[in-house]
Coordinates of C-alpha atoms in Angstrom, one line a residue:
Chain A
M1 CA 165.6 90.2 87.4
D2 CA 167.3 89.7 90.8
I3 CA 164.9 92.1 92.4
L4 CA 161.9 90.1 91.2
T5 CA 163.1 86.8 92.6
I6 CA 164.1 88.3 96.0
S7 CA 160.7 90.0 96.2
L8 CA 158.9 86.7 95.3
E9 CA 160.9 84.8 97.9
T10 CA 159.8 87.3 100.6
A11 CA 156.2 87.1 99.4
I12 CA 156.0 83.3 99.9
G13 CA 158.6 83.0 102.7
P14 CA 158.0 82.3 106.3
I15 CA 157.9 85.9 107.4
A16 CA 155.0 86.6 105.0
A17 CA 153.3 83.5 106.4
V18 CA 153.7 84.9 110.0
Y19 CA 152.0 88.1 108.9
V20 CA 149.3 86.2 107.1
L21 CA 148.5 84.3 110.2
A22 CA 148.4 87.5 112.3
A23 CA 146.2 89.2 109.7
I24 CA 143.8 86.3 109.7
G25 CA 143.4 86.9 113.4
L26 CA 142.9 90.6 112.8
N27 CA 140.3 89.8 110.1
M28 CA 138.4 87.8 112.6
H29 CA 138.4 90.8 114.9
F30 CA 137.8 93.7 112.6
G31 CA 136.6 92.2 109.3
Y32 CA 134.0 89.9 110.7
T33 CA 133.2 91.1 114.3
G34 CA 133.9 94.8 113.9
L35 CA 136.3 94.9 116.9
L36 CA 138.9 97.6 116.6
N37 CA 142.0 95.8 117.7
F38 CA 145.0 98.2 117.4
G39 CA 147.2 95.9 119.4
Q40 CA 147.6 92.7 117.4
V41 CA 151.3 93.0 117.9
G42 CA 150.7 92.4 121.6
F43 CA 149.3 89.0 120.9
M44 CA 152.3 88.3 118.7
L45 CA 154.6 89.4 121.5
V46 CA 153.1 87.1 124.1
G47 CA 153.0 84.3 121.6
A48 CA 156.7 84.8 120.7
Y49 CA 157.6 84.9 124.3
G50 CA 155.6 81.8 125.0
V51 CA 158.3 80.1 122.9
G52 CA 161.1 82.4 124.2
V53 CA 160.4 81.9 127.9
G54 CA 159.2 78.3 127.5
V55 CA 162.3 77.1 125.6
G56 CA 164.9 79.8 126.5
T57 CA 164.1 80.1 130.3
F58 CA 162.5 76.9 131.4
G59 CA 164.0 74.6 128.8
L60 CA 160.6 73.1 127.8
S61 CA 160.3 71.3 124.5
L62 CA 159.3 73.6 121.7
W63 CA 155.9 71.9 121.2
V64 CA 154.9 72.4 124.8
A65 CA 156.2 76.0 124.5
V66 CA 153.8 76.6 121.5
V67 CA 150.9 75.5 123.7
L68 CA 152.1 78.0 126.2
S69 CA 152.1 80.7 123.5
I70 CA 148.5 79.9 122.7
A71 CA 147.5 80.0 126.4
C72 CA 149.2 83.3 126.9
A73 CA 147.4 84.8 123.9
A74 CA 144.1 83.5 125.1
V75 CA 144.7 85.0 128.6
L76 CA 145.7 88.3 127.1
A77 CA 142.5 88.3 125.0
L78 CA 140.4 87.7 128.1
L79 CA 142.2 90.4 130.1
L80 CA 141.6 92.9 127.3
G81 CA 138.0 91.7 126.5
I82 CA 136.3 91.3 129.9
P83 CA 136.6 94.9 131.0
T84 CA 136.1 96.5 127.5
L85 CA 133.8 94.4 125.4
R86 CA 130.7 95.5 127.3
L87 CA 131.6 99.1 126.5
R88 CA 131.5 101.1 123.2
A89 CA 133.9 99.9 120.5
D90 CA 136.3 102.8 121.0
Y91 CA 137.3 101.5 124.4
L92 CA 138.7 98.3 123.0
A93 CA 140.7 100.3 120.5
I94 CA 142.3 102.5 123.1
T95 CA 143.0 99.6 125.5
T96 CA 144.5 97.3 122.9
I97 CA 147.0 99.9 121.6
A98 CA 148.0 100.8 125.1
V99 CA 148.3 97.3 126.5
A100 CA 150.3 96.0 123.5
E101 CA 152.9 98.8 124.1
A102 CA 152.8 98.4 127.8
A103 CA 153.4 94.6 127.4
R104 CA 156.5 95.3 125.3
L105 CA 157.9 97.7 127.9
L106 CA 157.1 95.1 130.6
Y107 CA 158.8 92.3 128.8
R108 CA 161.9 94.4 128.2
A109 CA 162.1 95.8 131.7
E110 CA 165.1 95.1 133.9
F111 CA 163.1 93.4 136.6
A112 CA 161.7 90.9 134.1
R113 CA 165.2 90.0 132.9
P114 CA 165.4 86.6 134.7
L115 CA 162.3 85.5 133.0
T116 CA 162.3 87.3 129.6
G117 CA 165.9 88.2 129.1
G118 CA 165.0 91.9 129.2
V119 CA 166.3 94.0 126.3
Y120 CA 168.4 91.1 125.1
G121 CA 165.5 88.7 124.7
R122 CA 166.1 85.0 124.3
Q123 CA 168.2 83.0 121.8
S124 CA 168.6 79.5 120.3
L125 CA 164.9 78.7 120.5
A126 CA 164.3 76.5 117.5
E127 CA 166.8 73.7 117.7
G128 CA 164.1 71.2 118.4
F129 CA 162.2 72.4 115.4
Y130 CA 165.1 72.0 112.9
D131 CA 166.1 68.7 114.5
A132 CA 162.7 67.4 113.5
N133 CA 163.2 68.6 109.9
P134 CA 162.1 65.7 107.6
V135 CA 163.2 67.6 104.4
P136 CA 166.5 66.2 103.0
P137 CA 169.3 68.8 103.0
G138 CA 169.9 70.7 99.9
R139 CA 168.6 73.7 98.0
Y140 CA 165.1 73.9 96.7
G141 CA 163.5 76.2 94.2
V142 CA 162.2 77.0 90.7
L143 CA 162.5 80.0 88.5
G144 CA 165.5 81.4 90.4
V145 CA 163.7 81.2 93.7
D146 CA 165.9 79.4 96.2
F147 CA 165.4 78.1 99.7
S148 CA 167.4 75.9 102.0
A149 CA 166.0 72.6 103.4
N150 CA 165.4 74.3 106.8
Q151 CA 163.5 77.2 105.2
V152 CA 161.4 74.7 103.2
W153 CA 160.5 72.9 106.5
L154 CA 159.6 76.1 108.2
M155 CA 157.5 77.2 105.2
L156 CA 155.7 73.9 105.2
V157 CA 154.8 74.3 108.8
T158 CA 153.9 78.0 108.8
W159 CA 151.8 77.8 105.6
G160 CA 150.3 74.6 107.0
V161 CA 149.2 76.5 110.1
V162 CA 147.9 79.2 107.8
G163 CA 145.9 76.6 105.9
V164 CA 144.4 75.2 109.1
A165 CA 143.5 78.7 110.3
L166 CA 141.8 79.4 107.0
L167 CA 139.8 76.2 107.2
L168 CA 138.8 77.0 110.7
T169 CA 137.7 80.6 110.2
S170 CA 136.0 79.8 106.9
A171 CA 134.0 76.9 108.5
L172 CA 133.1 79.2 111.4
M173 CA 132.0 82.1 109.3
H174 CA 129.8 79.9 107.1
S175 CA 127.9 78.7 110.2
P176 CA 125.2 80.2 112.3
W177 CA 128.0 81.3 114.7
G178 CA 129.5 83.3 111.9
R179 CA 126.2 84.9 111.1
V180 CA 125.8 86.1 114.7
I181 CA 129.4 87.4 114.5
K182 CA 128.7 89.4 111.3
G183 CA 125.4 90.6 112.8
I184 CA 127.4 92.0 115.8
R185 CA 129.6 93.9 113.3
E186 CA 126.5 95.5 111.8
D187 CA 124.6 96.4 115.0
E188 CA 125.1 94.7 118.3
D189 CA 121.9 96.1 119.9
A190 CA 119.8 94.5 117.2
V191 CA 121.6 91.1 117.8
R192 CA 121.0 91.5 121.5
S193 CA 117.3 92.2 121.0
L194 CA 117.1 88.9 119.2
G195 CA 118.3 87.0 122.2
K196 CA 122.0 86.5 121.5
D197 CA 124.6 87.1 124.2
V198 CA 126.7 89.6 122.3
F199 CA 129.4 89.8 125.0
V200 CA 130.1 86.0 124.8
Y201 CA 130.4 86.1 121.0
K202 CA 132.8 89.1 121.1
T203 CA 134.9 87.4 123.7
Q204 CA 135.1 84.3 121.6
S205 CA 136.1 86.3 118.5
L206 CA 138.7 88.2 120.4
V207 CA 140.3 85.0 121.9
L208 CA 140.3 83.2 118.5
G209 CA 141.9 86.1 116.6
G210 CA 144.3 86.7 119.5
V211 CA 145.4 83.1 119.5
L212 CA 146.1 83.3 115.8
G213 CA 148.2 86.4 116.5
G214 CA 150.0 84.4 119.3
L215 CA 150.7 81.6 116.9
A216 CA 152.1 84.0 114.5
G217 CA 154.4 85.3 117.2
A218 CA 155.5 81.7 118.0
M219 CA 156.2 81.1 114.4
L220 CA 158.2 84.3 114.2
A221 CA 160.3 83.1 117.2
I222 CA 160.9 79.8 115.5
N223 CA 161.9 81.4 112.2
Q224 CA 164.4 83.8 113.8
Q225 CA 165.5 81.4 116.5
N226 CA 165.8 84.4 118.8
I227 CA 163.6 87.2 119.9
T228 CA 164.0 90.7 121.4
P229 CA 161.1 92.8 122.7
D230 CA 161.8 95.7 120.4
Q231 CA 160.7 93.8 117.3
F232 CA 157.2 94.2 118.6
M233 CA 156.8 97.9 118.0
P234 CA 153.3 99.4 117.4
Q235 CA 154.0 99.8 113.7
V236 CA 153.7 96.0 113.3
T237 CA 150.1 96.3 114.1
F238 CA 149.7 99.1 111.5
Y239 CA 151.5 97.0 108.8
L240 CA 149.0 94.3 109.6
W241 CA 146.1 96.7 109.2
A242 CA 147.5 98.0 105.9
M243 CA 147.9 94.4 104.7
L244 CA 144.4 93.4 105.7
L245 CA 142.8 96.4 104.1
L246 CA 144.9 95.9 101.0
G247 CA 143.8 92.3 100.6
G248 CA 140.2 93.0 101.6
A249 CA 138.6 92.7 105.1
A250 CA 135.8 90.2 105.8
R251 CA 137.1 87.9 103.0
T252 CA 138.6 84.5 103.6
F253 CA 141.6 85.2 101.4
G254 CA 141.9 88.9 102.0
P255 CA 144.4 88.5 104.8
V256 CA 146.4 86.0 102.8
L257 CA 146.7 88.1 99.7
G258 CA 147.3 91.4 101.5
P259 CA 150.5 90.5 103.3
M260 CA 151.9 88.6 100.3
V261 CA 151.4 91.6 98.0
L262 CA 152.6 94.2 100.5
W263 CA 155.7 92.2 101.3
F264 CA 156.4 91.8 97.6
L265 CA 156.0 95.5 97.0
L266 CA 158.1 96.5 100.0
T267 CA 160.9 94.2 99.1
A268 CA 160.8 95.3 95.5
F269 CA 160.8 98.9 96.6
D270 CA 163.8 98.4 99.0
E271 CA 165.8 96.5 96.5
T272 CA 165.2 98.9 93.7
L273 CA 166.3 101.9 95.8
R274 CA 169.3 100.0 97.1
T275 CA 170.4 99.0 93.6
L276 CA 170.0 102.5 92.3
A277 CA 171.8 103.9 95.3
S278 CA 174.7 101.5 95.0
E279 CA 175.2 102.7 91.4
D280 CA 175.2 106.4 92.6
L281 CA 172.0 107.1 90.6
L282 CA 170.3 108.6 93.7
P283 CA 173.0 111.0 95.0
F284 CA 170.4 112.8 97.2
I285 CA 169.5 109.5 99.1
D286 CA 171.6 108.1 101.8
G287 CA 171.5 104.3 102.5
S288 CA 170.0 104.9 105.9
D289 CA 167.1 106.9 104.3
I290 CA 165.7 103.8 102.6
G291 CA 163.8 102.7 105.8
A292 CA 162.1 106.1 106.1
L293 CA 161.2 106.1 102.4
R294 CA 159.6 102.7 102.9
H295 CA 157.2 104.2 105.5
A296 CA 156.4 107.0 103.1
F297 CA 155.8 104.4 100.4
V298 CA 153.4 102.4 102.6
G299 CA 151.6 105.6 103.5
L300 CA 151.2 106.6 99.8
A301 CA 150.0 103.1 98.9
L302 CA 147.3 103.3 101.7
V303 CA 146.1 106.6 100.5
L304 CA 145.8 105.4 96.9
L305 CA 144.0 102.3 98.2
I306 CA 141.4 104.2 100.1
V307 CA 140.7 106.6 97.3
Y308 CA 140.6 104.1 94.4
R309 CA 139.8 100.7 95.9
P310 CA 138.4 101.1 99.5
Q311 CA 137.2 97.5 99.6
G312 CA 140.7 96.1 99.0
L313 CA 142.0 93.8 96.2
I314 CA 139.3 91.1 96.6
G315 CA 136.7 92.9 98.8
D316 CA 133.1 93.3 97.8
R317 CA 132.5 96.9 96.7
K318 CA 128.7 96.5 96.9
E319 CA 129.0 95.5 100.5
M320 CA 131.5 98.3 101.2
L321 CA 129.2 101.0 99.8
V322 CA 125.9 99.8 101.4
N323 CA 126.4 102.0 104.4
V324 CA 127.5 105.0 102.5
K325 CA 124.4 107.3 102.4
Chain B
M1 CA 91.4 100.4 110.4
S2 CA 91.1 97.0 112.0
S3 CA 91.6 94.3 109.5
E4 CA 89.7 91.6 111.5
P5 CA 86.9 90.4 109.4
R6 CA 84.9 88.9 112.2
T7 CA 84.9 91.7 114.7
A8 CA 83.0 94.9 114.5
D9 CA 84.0 98.0 116.4
G10 CA 82.2 96.9 119.5
A11 CA 84.1 93.6 119.6
V12 CA 87.4 95.3 119.7
R13 CA 86.4 97.2 122.9
D14 CA 85.4 93.8 124.4
R15 CA 89.1 92.9 124.8
M16 CA 89.3 95.3 127.7
A17 CA 85.7 94.8 129.0
G18 CA 85.2 95.8 132.6
V19 CA 88.5 97.6 133.0
E20 CA 88.3 101.0 134.5
P21 CA 90.0 103.7 132.4
A22 CA 92.4 104.9 135.2
A23 CA 96.2 105.2 135.4
G24 CA 97.7 102.1 137.0
V25 CA 94.6 100.0 136.8
A26 CA 94.8 96.2 137.2
K27 CA 94.0 94.1 134.2
P28 CA 92.2 90.7 134.2
D29 CA 95.1 88.8 132.5
P30 CA 98.3 90.8 132.5
I31 CA 101.3 89.5 130.6
L32 CA 103.5 92.3 131.8
K33 CA 103.5 94.0 135.2
A34 CA 105.7 96.8 136.3
S35 CA 105.8 98.5 139.7
G36 CA 107.7 101.5 140.9
V37 CA 110.0 101.5 137.9
R38 CA 112.2 104.5 138.1
R39 CA 115.2 105.8 136.1
S40 CA 116.9 109.2 136.3
F41 CA 119.7 110.7 134.3
G42 CA 121.6 113.0 136.6
G43 CA 119.0 115.2 138.2
L44 CA 116.3 114.5 135.6
T45 CA 113.8 111.8 136.4
A46 CA 113.1 110.2 133.0
V47 CA 110.8 107.5 134.1
D48 CA 108.8 107.0 137.3
V49 CA 106.0 104.6 136.7
G50 CA 103.9 103.7 139.7
H51 CA 102.1 100.7 138.4
L52 CA 101.5 99.5 134.8
E53 CA 100.0 96.3 133.5
V54 CA 99.6 95.2 129.9
Q55 CA 96.7 92.9 129.1
R56 CA 97.6 89.7 127.2
G57 CA 96.5 89.5 123.6
T58 CA 95.8 93.2 123.1
I59 CA 97.4 96.0 121.2
T60 CA 98.4 98.6 123.8
A61 CA 99.7 101.9 122.6
L62 CA 102.2 103.9 124.7
I63 CA 101.9 107.6 123.9
G64 CA 103.1 110.9 125.3
P65 CA 104.7 114.1 124.3
N66 CA 108.4 114.3 123.3
G67 CA 110.6 113.6 126.2
A68 CA 107.8 111.8 128.2
G69 CA 110.1 108.8 128.7
K70 CA 108.5 106.3 126.3
S71 CA 111.7 105.1 124.8
T72 CA 113.4 105.0 128.1
L73 CA 110.6 102.9 129.6
F74 CA 110.9 100.6 126.6
N75 CA 114.7 100.3 127.1
L76 CA 114.2 99.5 130.8
L77 CA 111.5 96.9 130.3
T78 CA 113.5 95.1 127.6
G79 CA 116.8 95.1 129.5
F80 CA 118.6 97.7 127.4
D81 CA 118.9 100.1 130.3
R82 CA 119.2 99.6 134.1
V83 CA 116.5 100.8 136.5
D84 CA 117.3 102.8 139.6
A85 CA 114.4 101.2 141.4
G86 CA 111.3 99.1 140.9
E87 CA 110.5 95.6 139.6
W88 CA 108.7 94.1 136.6
S89 CA 107.7 90.7 135.5
F90 CA 106.7 89.0 132.3
E91 CA 104.5 86.0 132.3
G92 CA 104.9 85.9 136.0
R93 CA 108.7 85.8 135.9
R94 CA 110.8 88.7 137.3
L95 CA 112.9 90.4 134.7
N96 CA 114.9 92.6 137.0
G97 CA 118.6 92.6 136.2
L98 CA 118.3 90.5 133.1
G99 CA 120.3 91.6 130.0
G100 CA 118.5 92.4 126.8
H101 CA 119.2 89.0 125.2
R102 CA 117.8 87.2 128.2
V103 CA 114.6 89.3 128.1
A104 CA 114.2 88.4 124.4
R105 CA 114.6 84.7 125.2
Q106 CA 111.7 84.9 127.6
G107 CA 109.6 85.9 124.7
M108 CA 109.5 89.7 124.9
V109 CA 111.1 91.0 121.7
R110 CA 111.6 94.6 120.8
T111 CA 112.3 96.6 117.7
F112 CA 113.9 100.0 117.6
Q113 CA 112.9 103.5 116.8
L114 CA 115.8 103.9 114.3
T115 CA 115.5 100.7 112.4
K116 CA 118.3 98.3 113.0
A117 CA 118.5 96.2 109.8
L118 CA 121.8 94.3 109.7
T119 CA 122.8 96.1 106.5
R120 CA 125.7 94.0 105.2
L121 CA 123.8 90.7 105.8
T122 CA 121.2 89.4 103.3
V123 CA 117.6 89.7 104.1
L124 CA 117.4 85.9 104.6
D125 CA 120.5 86.0 106.9
N126 CA 118.8 88.7 109.0
M127 CA 115.9 86.3 109.5
L128 CA 118.0 83.2 110.2
L129 CA 120.1 85.0 112.7
A130 CA 117.0 85.6 114.9
A131 CA 116.0 81.9 115.1
P132 CA 116.3 80.8 118.8
G133 CA 118.2 77.8 120.2
Q134 CA 120.5 77.1 117.2
V135 CA 123.0 74.3 117.7
G136 CA 125.4 75.9 115.1
E137 CA 125.5 79.1 117.1
H138 CA 127.9 77.7 119.6
F139 CA 131.6 77.9 118.8
L140 CA 132.2 74.2 118.8
G141 CA 128.8 73.3 117.5
A142 CA 129.4 75.5 114.5
L143 CA 132.2 73.3 113.3
L144 CA 130.0 70.2 113.1
R145 CA 127.8 71.0 110.1
P146 CA 125.8 67.7 110.2
R147 CA 124.6 68.6 113.6
W148 CA 122.9 71.9 112.6
R149 CA 122.1 71.3 108.9
H150 CA 118.6 70.1 109.5
Q151 CA 117.8 72.8 112.0
E152 CA 119.1 75.3 109.5
E153 CA 116.8 73.9 106.8
A154 CA 113.8 74.1 109.1
N155 CA 114.6 77.7 110.1
R156 CA 115.0 78.6 106.5
E157 CA 111.6 77.3 105.7
R158 CA 110.0 79.3 108.6
A159 CA 112.0 82.4 107.5
M160 CA 110.7 82.1 104.0
E161 CA 107.1 81.8 105.2
L162 CA 107.5 84.9 107.3
L163 CA 109.2 86.8 104.4
A164 CA 106.4 85.8 102.1
R165 CA 103.9 87.1 104.7
F166 CA 105.7 90.5 104.8
K167 CA 106.2 90.5 101.0
L168 CA 109.9 90.4 101.2
D169 CA 110.5 86.9 99.8
A170 CA 111.6 88.3 96.5
K171 CA 114.4 90.2 98.2
K172 CA 115.8 87.4 100.3
D173 CA 119.2 87.5 98.7
D174 CA 119.6 91.3 98.7
L175 CA 121.7 93.0 101.3
A176 CA 119.4 94.4 104.0
G177 CA 121.1 97.7 103.5
S178 CA 119.6 98.0 100.0
L179 CA 116.0 98.0 101.3
S180 CA 114.0 101.1 101.6
G181 CA 113.2 102.6 105.0
G182 CA 109.7 101.0 105.0
Q183 CA 110.9 97.6 103.9
R184 CA 113.5 97.7 106.7
K185 CA 110.6 98.3 109.2
L186 CA 108.9 95.2 107.7
L187 CA 112.1 93.2 107.9
E188 CA 112.6 94.2 111.5
M189 CA 109.1 93.1 112.4
A190 CA 109.4 89.8 110.5
R191 CA 112.8 89.2 112.1
S192 CA 111.4 89.8 115.6
L193 CA 108.8 87.1 114.9
M194 CA 111.6 84.6 114.1
V195 CA 112.3 84.6 117.8
N196 CA 108.8 83.2 118.5
P197 CA 107.8 85.9 120.9
S198 CA 104.7 86.0 123.0
M199 CA 104.9 89.8 123.1
V200 CA 106.4 92.3 120.7
M201 CA 107.4 95.8 121.7
L202 CA 107.5 98.1 118.6
D203 CA 109.2 101.4 119.1
E204 CA 107.6 103.8 116.6
P205 CA 106.9 101.2 113.9
M206 CA 105.5 103.8 111.5
A207 CA 108.2 106.5 111.8
G208 CA 109.3 107.6 108.4
V209 CA 107.1 105.1 106.5
N210 CA 105.1 106.2 103.5
P211 CA 101.3 106.2 103.9
A212 CA 100.7 103.2 101.7
L213 CA 103.0 101.1 103.7
V214 CA 101.5 102.4 107.0
Q215 CA 98.3 100.6 106.0
S216 CA 100.1 97.3 105.4
L217 CA 102.1 97.7 108.7
L218 CA 98.8 98.2 110.6
G219 CA 97.4 95.1 109.0
H220 CA 100.4 93.2 110.1
I221 CA 100.1 94.5 113.7
T222 CA 96.5 93.6 114.0
S223 CA 97.0 90.2 112.6
L224 CA 99.8 89.6 115.2
R225 CA 97.2 90.3 117.9
D226 CA 94.6 88.1 116.2
E227 CA 97.1 85.2 116.4
G228 CA 97.3 85.7 120.2
M229 CA 100.4 87.9 120.5
T230 CA 100.5 90.9 122.7
V231 CA 101.7 94.1 121.1
L232 CA 103.0 97.2 123.0
F233 CA 103.9 100.0 120.7
V234 CA 105.1 103.6 120.9
E235 CA 103.7 105.9 118.2
H236 CA 103.1 109.5 117.5
D237 CA 100.5 109.4 114.8
M238 CA 97.1 109.8 116.6
D239 CA 95.0 108.5 113.7
V240 CA 97.1 105.3 113.8
I241 CA 96.8 105.0 117.5
M242 CA 93.1 105.6 117.8
G243 CA 92.5 103.2 114.9
I244 CA 94.1 100.0 116.1
S245 CA 94.7 100.2 119.8
D246 CA 92.7 98.2 122.3
W247 CA 94.2 100.3 125.1
I248 CA 96.2 103.4 125.4
V249 CA 98.7 104.3 128.1
V250 CA 99.6 108.0 128.3
L251 CA 103.0 108.9 129.7
A252 CA 104.0 112.4 130.6
Q253 CA 107.2 113.5 132.4
G254 CA 108.0 109.9 133.1
S255 CA 104.7 108.9 134.8
V256 CA 101.5 107.3 133.6
I257 CA 98.9 110.0 133.7
A258 CA 96.1 108.2 132.0
E259 CA 95.0 104.9 130.6
G260 CA 91.9 103.8 128.7
R261 CA 90.3 102.9 125.5
P262 CA 90.8 105.3 122.6
E263 CA 87.5 107.0 123.3
D264 CA 88.4 107.6 127.0
I265 CA 91.8 109.1 126.0
R266 CA 90.3 111.3 123.3
S267 CA 88.1 113.1 125.9
N268 CA 90.6 113.1 128.8
Q269 CA 91.5 116.6 129.8
E270 CA 94.8 115.6 131.5
V271 CA 96.0 114.1 128.2
V272 CA 95.0 117.2 126.2
D273 CA 96.9 119.3 128.8
A274 CA 100.0 117.1 128.6
Y275 CA 100.2 117.4 124.9
L276 CA 99.4 121.1 124.5
G277 CA 100.8 122.4 127.8
A278 CA 98.8 122.7 131.0
H279 CA 98.0 126.4 130.6
H280 CA 97.3 126.5 126.9
D281 CA 93.8 127.9 127.4
E282 CA 94.8 130.6 129.8
P283 CA 95.1 134.0 128.2
G284 CA 98.6 135.4 128.1
A285 CA 100.2 132.0 128.7
S286 CA 103.5 131.1 126.9
A287 CA 103.5 129.6 123.4
P288 CA 102.2 126.1 123.0
G289 CA 105.7 124.9 122.3
S290 CA 106.4 124.9 126.1
G291 CA 104.6 121.6 126.3
E292 CA 107.1 120.0 124.0
E293 CA 109.9 120.3 126.6
A294 CA 107.9 118.4 129.2

């Protein structure tokens, strides 16, 4: 049952929490506001580099650097939103996917190396974080799940941030503000005709979701203690989309469940293949093919999801089908 | 057709007493005034209105053949499209350059030809969304529930009263997307009233509505006027228009070609020409369909 415990560890580990946080941001954009953001990884990138540049280049304290991450994500949201949010929804989609990829290329460029470290990124970013660890050293775990004291500290913080993000988004979505946001998802002209400034609401939503993505990036930097630009490839965004749709968009816990389930399945899939391959039970599969098979697996899972459960695991089918004529 | 118990046919005409039935004529108490409003798409001039006034407290119909520019004029006046030239004012305030949401806040609220119910919101949420000046609508205000709870209660009460009036109160917890086409029209009208408008602009309120519901919609429109609201509406059904309008404005090829009471319009040769094609009575002229393209 080794595979099961490893998969479980991944599903509740800090990486899953990072993806949950980014997916909550994406849920704010797509699930509630109907904004097609195909560049959530761009917010993670600027968030991670807020820590990377803040700590690695300028030697700021980590906590100041996290504030820098939030500020960078907010600025990116404004840069993306101000020119596109008055236009049709498609323009934001095109812009976000392009800007996220352009940002990665910019951060890894040779001329940016004094600031960002170029292709090598930045290292030793989280010493301040682990120095502040109040958890006594040792191993922690139940049922075979096993974490070090530093991992427990990191999980407390990342899942704590997730908890705060959930409280915040849920309070907002159950307020009149959230009602306007959901109205915009349904028909922004109708909302405008009732006297609401749609542009302001869409900008607020984009900034909020973007900041959550930026925080996810900052958490990622702390978790790994180093970052390189090439971790922020476009497929991260699409994993996030798959996770959100799997969990169920426009639900508070949809973006929590989705990443946990998908990380569990991905790890179980990888580990199973690896075990079988190591025992020569899969002679036609090379060790390096596993990564490719994993993509195929995610694709298949998405197809099955859309056919059999388009509303996601905890989505509302009635709500999903109301627009299907 | 008029549901007013106290006014006979003659009294309805009185609302526009002393106004000459002529295009661009001045009204005694105009709530909306537009001058030189022009909009073209490429080479095509969609709207070119010299002067138009709408009398306060009346039902004014805007009619015209397909492509006459009725919807474009609606969009321009309500801030959903930009004019190329001209200016217009509502209650004496210039509206030029104001976005759709600002126009609505001034008290001029529109509905749409293709009904825009917010389908994945409940009927009640559709109503509540429209209430003006909500504290909880601001990002930070939203987080302080005690600050907007009472306002929300008051809005809910008002929404339920309006829903009861439009006979939608039993549906308050249903998704708006589950309503029939006619019920969506009713919801849209009720929702526009949540904004507390002084003028409602209805873009084809009867389109696609079954005859039984048309009667009820007409009743609602006349009762809006009787409460002192001004109604401007676009419609195609001539029986409906002749039945409830105090005044009719005829648009053809983007310009106002005639104005008047229903009787004036019925007998106006220019209007007949605009609808049927100017040369419909000449022998050997092209098919009547040519007028449709105008």
